[in-house]
Amino acid sequence: MRMSAFFGKTLREEPAEAETSSHRLLLKSGMIRQVASGVYTYMPLAWRSLRKIESIIRQEMDAAGSHELRMPALHPLELWESTGRADAMGQTLFGLRDRRDRSLVMAPTHEEVVTQTVKANVHSYRDLPQILYQIQTKFRDEPRPRGGLIRVREFDMKDAYSFDADEEGLDRSYDAMVQAYRNIYRRCGLNAVMAEADSGAIGGKDSHEFLLPAESGEDLLIHCSGCDYAANAERAESVKPPLEHEEPLPLEEIHTPGMKTIEDLGVHLGIPAPKTLKAVFYACDGEVVFVTIRGDLEVNEIKLTRLLGCRELRLASPEEVEAAGLVAGSASSIGLEGIRSIADDSIRTGANFVVGANRPDYHVRNACYPRDIQPDVIADIAMAQAGHACPRCDSPLQADRAIEVGHVFKLGTFYSESLEATYLDRDGAQKPIIMGCYGIGVGRLLAAAIEQNNDEKGIVFPDAIAPYQVYLAALNVDDPEVMQAAGDLYRQLTGAGLETLFDDREESAGVKFNDADLLGLPVRVVVGPRGLRGGTVELRRRDESEGRSVELDGVADAVRSLLEGTAG
RNA sequence: CGGGGUGUAGCGCAGCGGCAGCGCGCCUGGUUUGGGACCAGGAGGUCGGCGGUUCAAAUCCGCCCACCCCGACCA
């Protein structure tokens, strides 16, 4: 493609609204343009890159035995009501009405429709297993779109669904998808980490996310420095730092005027956070629940929600706390009655904790479990933190922000039971089909790739997903020799099957070098009078600091060798 | 939904009661040409919208809308 005829321009100034690097670079390179909050036009450069990602995804999904189909984006609301997800999705679901006042939704995902489709086409164990996928536009009215393509309201997703007769079959389908996902990320040049993930309200036995470490990520990846344990912080387990063994001492009340936080106690009494127990009050579907956890730990609300089996969990309001007879800032579960009491298992790790005295401005020393504190339930409800020990191998855990670029999920029979998608087994018994689902956000993958591959000058595209492979820059377009040589090279490169963006614009050398760096195509070829005097041009990989001189007639071969090994 | 912020030319911004501005980009001509060149001339605006105050509103007041950031939320 000749840049003189290309559609789309790079920006000289930094886009004002962009904070994350991928958002900034996508805008500055002219790859995307915002239409509304969380809604973007993909310009030709971005679209080429996205199509390459899609192509890799298709190849790997097909190789895994999955079949591509295409489902609609417009669904009848009734279908979503039949599984209860119209309520569950809430306002995230985009809705509209047709001319006869029927309610439709813009599909955020396709479990319902695909299950309905399979129900009509699968009747026997002989029809199973099946894995179906599509690459299709999803609509989700996110409360807060952010970070350019990181979180948007309209986006393309590869969503796949597996259908099996039994759990073993589901495990095989799941493993096949996991392997396909690993291949996809590897081929895209990305080192995504497969991490244990929360399996959500529907349950199911396994769920994993593929996380790409990046500063602007919305998720926190907990991973082990010594083994391959990795989990989303929502779900991660850890061995909490132990305390030294102590003999229990008698309870002792202390005056603590104005001290309401663990920090206050530390500053004023010299008590380290792990030697305290803090009280947190939650409203679990409206019921106030008392939660006790060691002072150096944070409550993991996802774990707590699963433990309590509640639908909505939030911090209790001050009014609810007061109505329950609790003293915020000086509460403890000592002598607590009439309120469900949950404690993190960290209360077992030590003795002689400082806790609230259940009256204002007083705390108590030397509280011990189980002598003084008897919660109804003790479980792991703490956030794993960097520095905690790995639950598998005891090495220190690390924590890194990361972007979720894929999610795989063993669904079980929730949808097949709701929609009565059954099959007859060998014995003639009717059984619900066992499902899994598997998603990759295509645009988010592009954003994450840029997030992970850039420098102060611009994007450094992984070879396989770069919009073009070669940036061919002619430095002096008014010089007939230069243009002749550049034109010949353009034909040589494209003739050799190399995707080449030919910068034949009437711009200064500096502009072209800067745009080349900004766009981040893997190989840059520079044609200028200086090199031509010796019959050479300069080749340089975007991810290397040194270029090399190459004779004119060997450029295509030289470019190919620079791309080898990483080209998709 | 709570908190913070921003809306003025394609992009980045100044102006904050009295003629609509600057830089970049864009167009024309010329000179340049290996890391965002220079000179001259030019085009481009419902100042987010509606209403109010005023002789006079981009500017003051009110309401609304849009967008960004933090949080909540995110099967």
mmCIF file with all atom_site columns, N, CA, C and O in Angstrom, chain A residues 525-565:
data_model
loop_
_atom_site.group_PDB
_atom_site.id
_atom_site.type_symbol
_atom_site.label_atom_id
_atom_site.label_alt_id
_atom_site.label_comp_id
_atom_site.label_asym_id
_atom_site.label_entity_id
_atom_site.label_seq_id
_atom_site.pdbx_PDB_ins_code
_atom_site.Cartn_x
_atom_site.Cartn_y
_atom_site.Cartn_z
_atom_site.occupancy
_atom_site.B_iso_or_equiv
_atom_site.pdbx_formal_charge
_atom_site.auth_seq_id
_atom_site.auth_comp_id
_atom_site.auth_asym_id
_atom_site.auth_atom_id
_atom_site.pdbx_PDB_model_num
ATOM 1   N N  . VAL A 1 525 ? 12.592 -0.407  5.965  1.00 0.00 ? 525 VAL A N  1
ATOM 2   C CA . VAL A 1 525 ? 13.567 -0.322  4.873  1.00 0.00 ? 525 VAL A CA 1
ATOM 3   C C  . VAL A 1 525 ? 13.663 1.136   4.458  1.00 0.00 ? 525 VAL A C  1
ATOM 4   O O  . VAL A 1 525 ? 12.645 1.747   4.136  1.00 0.00 ? 525 VAL A O  1
ATOM 5   N N  . VAL A 1 526 ? 14.875 1.690   4.514  1.00 0.00 ? 526 VAL A N  1
ATOM 6   C CA . VAL A 1 526 ? 15.056 3.102   4.182  1.00 0.00 ? 526 VAL A CA 1
ATOM 7   C C  . VAL A 1 526 ? 15.835 3.232   2.876  1.00 0.00 ? 526 VAL A C  1
ATOM 8   O O  . VAL A 1 526 ? 16.948 2.708   2.743  1.00 0.00 ? 526 VAL A O  1
ATOM 9   N N  . VAL A 1 527 ? 15.223 3.936   1.906  1.00 0.00 ? 527 VAL A N  1
ATOM 10  C CA . VAL A 1 527 ? 15.872 4.205   0.628  1.00 0.00 ? 527 VAL A CA 1
ATOM 11  C C  . VAL A 1 527 ? 16.217 5.683   0.563  1.00 0.00 ? 527 VAL A C  1
ATOM 12  O O  . VAL A 1 527 ? 15.326 6.533   0.598  1.00 0.00 ? 527 VAL A O  1
ATOM 13  N N  . GLY A 1 528 ? 17.510 5.990   0.514  1.00 0.00 ? 528 GLY A N  1
ATOM 14  C CA . GLY A 1 528 ? 17.915 7.396   0.464  1.00 0.00 ? 528 GLY A CA 1
ATOM 15  C C  . GLY A 1 528 ? 19.130 7.551   -0.417 1.00 0.00 ? 528 GLY A C  1
ATOM 16  O O  . GLY A 1 528 ? 19.803 6.569   -0.753 1.00 0.00 ? 528 GLY A O  1
ATOM 17  N N  . PRO A 1 529 ? 19.432 8.788   -0.810 1.00 0.00 ? 529 PRO A N  1
ATOM 18  C CA . PRO A 1 529 ? 20.563 9.033   -1.709 1.00 0.00 ? 529 PRO A CA 1
ATOM 19  C C  . PRO A 1 529 ? 21.889 8.558   -1.116 1.00 0.00 ? 529 PRO A C  1
ATOM 20  O O  . PRO A 1 529 ? 22.760 8.067   -1.833 1.00 0.00 ? 529 PRO A O  1
ATOM 21  N N  . ARG A 1 530 ? 22.026 8.646   0.196  1.00 0.00 ? 530 ARG A N  1
ATOM 22  C CA . ARG A 1 530 ? 23.277 8.269   0.832  1.00 0.00 ? 530 ARG A CA 1
ATOM 23  C C  . ARG A 1 530 ? 23.604 6.798   0.570  1.00 0.00 ? 530 ARG A C  1
ATOM 24  O O  . ARG A 1 530 ? 24.700 6.448   0.140  1.00 0.00 ? 530 ARG A O  1
ATOM 25  N N  . GLY A 1 531 ? 22.601 5.933   0.833  1.00 0.00 ? 531 GLY A N  1
ATOM 26  C CA . GLY A 1 531 ? 22.822 4.508   0.635  1.00 0.00 ? 531 GLY A CA 1
ATOM 27  C C  . GLY A 1 531 ? 22.904 4.139   -0.837 1.00 0.00 ? 531 GLY A C  1
ATOM 28  O O  . GLY A 1 531 ? 23.720 3.296   -1.226 1.00 0.00 ? 531 GLY A O  1
ATOM 29  N N  . LEU A 1 532 ? 22.080 4.796   -1.634 1.00 0.00 ? 532 LEU A N  1
ATOM 30  C CA . LEU A 1 532 ? 22.024 4.439   -3.057 1.00 0.00 ? 532 LEU A CA 1
ATOM 31  C C  . LEU A 1 532 ? 23.364 4.651   -3.757 1.00 0.00 ? 532 LEU A C  1
ATOM 32  O O  . LEU A 1 532 ? 23.681 3.966   -4.721 1.00 0.00 ? 532 LEU A O  1
ATOM 33  N N  . ARG A 1 533 ? 24.169 5.611   -3.281 1.00 0.00 ? 533 ARG A N  1
ATOM 34  C CA . ARG A 1 533 ? 25.483 5.826   -3.892 1.00 0.00 ? 533 ARG A CA 1
ATOM 35  C C  . ARG A 1 533 ? 26.319 4.551   -3.826 1.00 0.00 ? 533 ARG A C  1
ATOM 36  O O  . ARG A 1 533 ? 27.099 4.270   -4.725 1.00 0.00 ? 533 ARG A O  1
ATOM 37  N N  . GLY A 1 534 ? 26.108 3.771   -2.787 1.00 0.00 ? 534 GLY A N  1
ATOM 38  C CA . GLY A 1 534 ? 26.817 2.501   -2.682 1.00 0.00 ? 534 GLY A CA 1
ATOM 39  C C  . GLY A 1 534 ? 25.947 1.322   -3.093 1.00 0.00 ? 534 GLY A C  1
ATOM 40  O O  . GLY A 1 534 ? 26.311 0.172   -2.849 1.00 0.00 ? 534 GLY A O  1
ATOM 41  N N  . GLY A 1 535 ? 24.769 1.620   -3.644 1.00 0.00 ? 535 GLY A N  1
ATOM 42  C CA . GLY A 1 535 ? 23.893 0.551   -4.117 1.00 0.00 ? 535 GLY A CA 1
ATOM 43  C C  . GLY A 1 535 ? 23.201 -0.220  -3.007 1.00 0.00 ? 535 GLY A C  1
ATOM 44  O O  . GLY A 1 535 ? 22.826 -1.374  -3.178 1.00 0.00 ? 535 GLY A O  1
ATOM 45  N N  . THR A 1 536 ? 23.031 0.436   -1.840 1.00 0.00 ? 536 THR A N  1
ATOM 46  C CA . THR A 1 536 ? 22.401 -0.282  -0.720 1.00 0.00 ? 536 THR A CA 1
ATOM 47  C C  . THR A 1 536 ? 21.252 0.526   -0.118 1.00 0.00 ? 536 THR A C  1
ATOM 48  O O  . THR A 1 536 ? 21.094 1.719   -0.390 1.00 0.00 ? 536 THR A O  1
ATOM 49  N N  . VAL A 1 537 ? 20.457 -0.174  0.681  1.00 0.00 ? 537 VAL A N  1
ATOM 50  C CA . VAL A 1 537 ? 19.437 0.469   1.518  1.00 0.00 ? 537 VAL A CA 1
ATOM 51  C C  . VAL A 1 537 ? 19.644 -0.012  2.946  1.00 0.00 ? 537 VAL A C  1
ATOM 52  O O  . VAL A 1 537 ? 20.357 -0.994  3.180  1.00 0.00 ? 537 VAL A O  1
ATOM 53  N N  . GLU A 1 538 ? 18.993 0.683   3.890  1.00 0.00 ? 538 GLU A N  1
ATOM 54  C CA . GLU A 1 538 ? 19.158 0.300   5.296  1.00 0.00 ? 538 GLU A CA 1
ATOM 55  C C  . GLU A 1 538 ? 17.966 -0.521  5.767  1.00 0.00 ? 538 GLU A C  1
ATOM 56  O O  . GLU A 1 538 ? 16.814 -0.132  5.556  1.00 0.00 ? 538 GLU A O  1
ATOM 57  N N  . LEU A 1 539 ? 18.220 -1.645  6.413  1.00 0.00 ? 539 LEU A N  1
ATOM 58  C CA . LEU A 1 539 ? 17.174 -2.474  7.012  1.00 0.00 ? 539 LEU A CA 1
ATOM 59  C C  . LEU A 1 539 ? 17.322 -2.439  8.525  1.00 0.00 ? 539 LEU A C  1
ATOM 60  O O  . LEU A 1 539 ? 18.427 -2.515  9.044  1.00 0.00 ? 539 LEU A O  1
ATOM 61  N N  . ARG A 1 540 ? 16.179 -2.349  9.179  1.00 0.00 ? 540 ARG A N  1
ATOM 62  C CA . ARG A 1 540 ? 16.268 -2.377  10.631 1.00 0.00 ? 540 ARG A CA 1
ATOM 63  C C  . ARG A 1 540 ? 14.988 -2.941  11.215 1.00 0.00 ? 540 ARG A C  1
ATOM 64  O O  . ARG A 1 540 ? 13.884 -2.565  10.809 1.00 0.00 ? 540 ARG A O  1
ATOM 65  N N  . ARG A 1 541 ? 15.134 -3.859  12.158 1.00 0.00 ? 541 ARG A N  1
ATOM 66  C CA . ARG A 1 541 ? 13.957 -4.337  12.885 1.00 0.00 ? 541 ARG A CA 1
ATOM 67  C C  . ARG A 1 541 ? 13.546 -3.278  13.901 1.00 0.00 ? 541 ARG A C  1
ATOM 68  O O  . ARG A 1 541 ? 14.387 -2.636  14.515 1.00 0.00 ? 541 ARG A O  1
ATOM 69  N N  . ARG A 1 542 ? 12.240 -3.157  14.108 1.00 0.00 ? 542 ARG A N  1
ATOM 70  C CA . ARG A 1 542 ? 11.731 -2.162  15.048 1.00 0.00 ? 542 ARG A CA 1
ATOM 71  C C  . ARG A 1 542 ? 12.189 -2.453  16.475 1.00 0.00 ? 542 ARG A C  1
ATOM 72  O O  . ARG A 1 542 ? 12.346 -1.534  17.286 1.00 0.00 ? 542 ARG A O  1
ATOM 73  N N  . ASP A 1 543 ? 12.408 -3.723  16.765 1.00 0.00 ? 543 ASP A N  1
ATOM 74  C CA . ASP A 1 543 ? 12.786 -4.077  18.132 1.00 0.00 ? 543 ASP A CA 1
ATOM 75  C C  . ASP A 1 543 ? 14.300 -4.200  18.306 1.00 0.00 ? 543 ASP A C  1
ATOM 76  O O  . ASP A 1 543 ? 14.762 -4.717  19.312 1.00 0.00 ? 543 ASP A O  1
ATOM 77  N N  . GLU A 1 544 ? 15.049 -3.722  17.324 1.00 0.00 ? 544 GLU A N  1
ATOM 78  C CA . GLU A 1 544 ? 16.510 -3.715  17.469 1.00 0.00 ? 544 GLU A CA 1
ATOM 79  C C  . GLU A 1 544 ? 17.018 -2.293  17.281 1.00 0.00 ? 544 GLU A C  1
ATOM 80  O O  . GLU A 1 544 ? 16.421 -1.500  16.570 1.00 0.00 ? 544 GLU A O  1
ATOM 81  N N  . SER A 1 545 ? 18.161 -1.999  17.915 1.00 0.00 ? 545 SER A N  1
ATOM 82  C CA . SER A 1 545 ? 18.644 -0.621  17.855 1.00 0.00 ? 545 SER A CA 1
ATOM 83  C C  . SER A 1 545 ? 19.583 -0.399  16.664 1.00 0.00 ? 545 SER A C  1
ATOM 84  O O  . SER A 1 545 ? 19.800 0.734   16.247 1.00 0.00 ? 545 SER A O  1
ATOM 85  N N  . GLU A 1 546 ? 20.135 -1.474  16.111 1.00 0.00 ? 546 GLU A N  1
ATOM 86  C CA . GLU A 1 546 ? 21.092 -1.323  15.014 1.00 0.00 ? 546 GLU A CA 1
ATOM 87  C C  . GLU A 1 546 ? 20.491 -1.781  13.700 1.00 0.00 ? 546 GLU A C  1
ATOM 88  O O  . GLU A 1 546 ? 19.834 -2.823  13.633 1.00 0.00 ? 546 GLU A O  1
ATOM 89  N N  . GLY A 1 547 ? 20.739 -1.002  12.644 1.00 0.00 ? 547 GLY A N  1
ATOM 90  C CA . GLY A 1 547 ? 20.312 -1.405  11.315 1.00 0.00 ? 547 GLY A CA 1
ATOM 91  C C  . GLY A 1 547 ? 21.454 -2.045  10.565 1.00 0.00 ? 547 GLY A C  1
ATOM 92  O O  . GLY A 1 547 ? 22.540 -2.238  11.112 1.00 0.00 ? 547 GLY A O  1
ATOM 93  N N  . ARG A 1 548 ? 21.211 -2.432  9.297  1.00 0.00 ? 548 ARG A N  1
ATOM 94  C CA . ARG A 1 548 ? 22.275 -2.995  8.477  1.00 0.00 ? 548 ARG A CA 1
ATOM 95  C C  . ARG A 1 548 ? 22.058 -2.557  7.037  1.00 0.00 ? 548 ARG A C  1
ATOM 96  O O  . ARG A 1 548 ? 20.929 -2.271  6.627  1.00 0.00 ? 548 ARG A O  1
ATOM 97  N N  . SER A 1 549 ? 23.150 -2.505  6.261  1.00 0.00 ? 549 SER A N  1
ATOM 98  C CA . SER A 1 549 ? 23.067 -2.148  4.855  1.00 0.00 ? 549 SER A CA 1
ATOM 99  C C  . SER A 1 549 ? 22.911 -3.408  4.019  1.00 0.00 ? 549 SER A C  1
ATOM 100 O O  . SER A 1 549 ? 23.569 -4.412  4.282  1.00 0.00 ? 549 SER A O  1
ATOM 101 N N  . VAL A 1 550 ? 22.017 -3.330  3.038  1.00 0.00 ? 550 VAL A N  1
ATOM 102 C CA . VAL A 1 550 ? 21.744 -4.491  2.194  1.00 0.00 ? 550 VAL A CA 1
ATOM 103 C C  . VAL A 1 550 ? 21.723 -4.057  0.741  1.00 0.00 ? 550 VAL A C  1
ATOM 104 O O  . VAL A 1 550 ? 21.216 -2.986  0.416  1.00 0.00 ? 550 VAL A O  1
ATOM 105 N N  . GLU A 1 551 ? 22.325 -4.874  -0.116 1.00 0.00 ? 551 GLU A N  1
ATOM 106 C CA . GLU A 1 551 ? 22.326 -4.589  -1.552 1.00 0.00 ? 551 GLU A CA 1
ATOM 107 C C  . GLU A 1 551 ? 20.887 -4.600  -2.073 1.00 0.00 ? 551 GLU A C  1
ATOM 108 O O  . GLU A 1 551 ? 20.060 -5.385  -1.620 1.00 0.00 ? 551 GLU A O  1
ATOM 109 N N  . LEU A 1 552 ? 20.641 -3.766  -3.073 1.00 0.00 ? 552 LEU A N  1
ATOM 110 C CA . LEU A 1 552 ? 19.279 -3.578  -3.575 1.00 0.00 ? 552 LEU A CA 1
ATOM 111 C C  . LEU A 1 552 ? 18.590 -4.886  -3.972 1.00 0.00 ? 552 LEU A C  1
ATOM 112 O O  . LEU A 1 552 ? 17.430 -5.103  -3.636 1.00 0.00 ? 552 LEU A O  1
ATOM 113 N N  . ASP A 1 553 ? 19.300 -5.740  -4.677 1.00 0.00 ? 553 ASP A N  1
ATOM 114 C CA . ASP A 1 553 ? 18.596 -6.913  -5.202 1.00 0.00 ? 553 ASP A CA 1
ATOM 115 C C  . ASP A 1 553 ? 18.391 -8.020  -4.169 1.00 0.00 ? 553 ASP A C  1
ATOM 116 O O  . ASP A 1 553 ? 17.739 -9.018  -4.457 1.00 0.00 ? 553 ASP A O  1
ATOM 117 N N  . GLY A 1 554 ? 18.939 -7.810  -2.966 1.00 0.00 ? 554 GLY A N  1
ATOM 118 C CA . GLY A 1 554 ? 18.761 -8.861  -1.956 1.00 0.00 ? 554 GLY A CA 1
ATOM 119 C C  . GLY A 1 554 ? 17.847 -8.453  -0.823 1.00 0.00 ? 554 GLY A C  1
ATOM 120 O O  . GLY A 1 554 ? 17.799 -9.119  0.216  1.00 0.00 ? 554 GLY A O  1
ATOM 121 N N  . VAL A 1 555 ? 17.084 -7.369  -1.012 1.00 0.00 ? 555 VAL A N  1
ATOM 122 C CA . VAL A 1 555 ? 16.299 -6.822  0.089  1.00 0.00 ? 555 VAL A CA 1
ATOM 123 C C  . VAL A 1 555 ? 15.192 -7.784  0.537  1.00 0.00 ? 555 VAL A C  1
ATOM 124 O O  . VAL A 1 555 ? 15.018 -8.032  1.731  1.00 0.00 ? 555 VAL A O  1
ATOM 125 N N  . ALA A 1 556 ? 14.451 -8.339  -0.425 1.00 0.00 ? 556 ALA A N  1
ATOM 126 C CA . ALA A 1 556 ? 13.333 -9.216  -0.042 1.00 0.00 ? 556 ALA A CA 1
ATOM 127 C C  . ALA A 1 556 ? 13.842 -10.404 0.772  1.00 0.00 ? 556 ALA A C  1
ATOM 128 O O  . ALA A 1 556 ? 13.251 -10.765 1.798  1.00 0.00 ? 556 ALA A O  1
ATOM 129 N N  . ASP A 1 557 ? 14.926 -10.998 0.344  1.00 0.00 ? 557 ASP A N  1
ATOM 130 C CA . ASP A 1 557 ? 15.479 -12.133 1.086  1.00 0.00 ? 557 ASP A CA 1
ATOM 131 C C  . ASP A 1 557 ? 15.924 -11.712 2.486  1.00 0.00 ? 557 ASP A C  1
ATOM 132 O O  . ASP A 1 557 ? 15.695 -12.417 3.469  1.00 0.00 ? 557 ASP A O  1
ATOM 133 N N  . ALA A 1 558 ? 16.562 -10.552 2.542  1.00 0.00 ? 558 ALA A N  1
ATOM 134 C CA . ALA A 1 558 ? 17.042 -10.073 3.839  1.00 0.00 ? 558 ALA A CA 1
ATOM 135 C C  . ALA A 1 558 ? 15.882 -9.778  4.783  1.00 0.00 ? 558 ALA A C  1
ATOM 136 O O  . ALA A 1 558 ? 15.942 -10.092 5.976  1.00 0.00 ? 558 ALA A O  1
ATOM 137 N N  . VAL A 1 559 ? 14.817 -9.184  4.244  1.00 0.00 ? 559 VAL A N  1
ATOM 138 C CA . VAL A 1 559 ? 13.642 -8.908  5.071  1.00 0.00 ? 559 VAL A CA 1
ATOM 139 C C  . VAL A 1 559 ? 13.045 -10.218 5.569  1.00 0.00 ? 559 VAL A C  1
ATOM 140 O O  . VAL A 1 559 ? 12.715 -10.363 6.750  1.00 0.00 ? 559 VAL A O  1
ATOM 141 N N  . ARG A 1 560 ? 12.947 -11.171 4.675  1.00 0.00 ? 560 ARG A N  1
ATOM 142 C CA . ARG A 1 560 ? 12.362 -12.446 5.061  1.00 0.00 ? 560 ARG A CA 1
ATOM 143 C C  . ARG A 1 560 ? 13.152 -13.093 6.192  1.00 0.00 ? 560 ARG A C  1
ATOM 144 O O  . ARG A 1 560 ? 12.576 -13.645 7.124  1.00 0.00 ? 560 ARG A O  1
ATOM 145 N N  . SER A 1 561 ? 14.470 -13.003 6.098  1.00 0.00 ? 561 SER A N  1
ATOM 146 C CA . SER A 1 561 ? 15.254 -13.631 7.161  1.00 0.00 ? 561 SER A CA 1
ATOM 147 C C  . SER A 1 561 ? 15.103 -12.872 8.481  1.00 0.00 ? 561 SER A C  1
ATOM 148 O O  . SER A 1 561 ? 15.171 -13.464 9.554  1.00 0.00 ? 561 SER A O  1
ATOM 149 N N  . LEU A 1 562 ? 14.870 -11.569 8.391  1.00 0.00 ? 562 LEU A N  1
ATOM 150 C CA . LEU A 1 562 ? 14.626 -10.804 9.622  1.00 0.00 ? 562 LEU A CA 1
ATOM 151 C C  . LEU A 1 562 ? 13.287 -11.178 10.251 1.00 0.00 ? 562 LEU A C  1
ATOM 152 O O  . LEU A 1 562 ? 13.087 -11.020 11.457 1.00 0.00 ? 562 LEU A O  1
ATOM 153 N N  . LEU A 1 563 ? 12.339 -11.614 9.419  1.00 0.00 ? 563 LEU A N  1
ATOM 154 C CA . LEU A 1 563 ? 11.005 -11.958 9.930  1.00 0.00 ? 563 LEU A CA 1
ATOM 155 C C  . LEU A 1 563 ? 10.912 -13.422 10.337 1.00 0.00 ? 563 LEU A C  1
ATOM 156 O O  . LEU A 1 563 ? 9.977  -13.814 11.011 1.00 0.00 ? 563 LEU A O  1
ATOM 157 N N  . GLU A 1 564 ? 11.862 -14.206 9.912  1.00 0.00 ? 564 GLU A N  1
ATOM 158 C CA . GLU A 1 564 ? 11.759 -15.643 10.149 1.00 0.00 ? 564 GLU A CA 1
ATOM 159 C C  . GLU A 1 564 ? 11.809 -15.980 11.629 1.00 0.00 ? 564 GLU A C  1
ATOM 160 O O  . GLU A 1 564 ? 12.448 -15.320 12.423 1.00 0.00 ? 564 GLU A O  1
ATOM 161 N N  . GLY A 1 565 ? 11.110 -17.043 11.931 1.00 0.00 ? 565 GLY A N  1
ATOM 162 C CA . GLY A 1 565 ? 11.125 -17.490 13.321 1.00 0.00 ? 565 GLY A CA 1
ATOM 163 C C  . GLY A 1 565 ? 10.012 -16.879 14.130 1.00 0.00 ? 565 GLY A C  1
ATOM 164 O O  . GLY A 1 565 ? 9.473  -17.510 15.017 1.00 0.00 ? 565 GLY A O  1
#
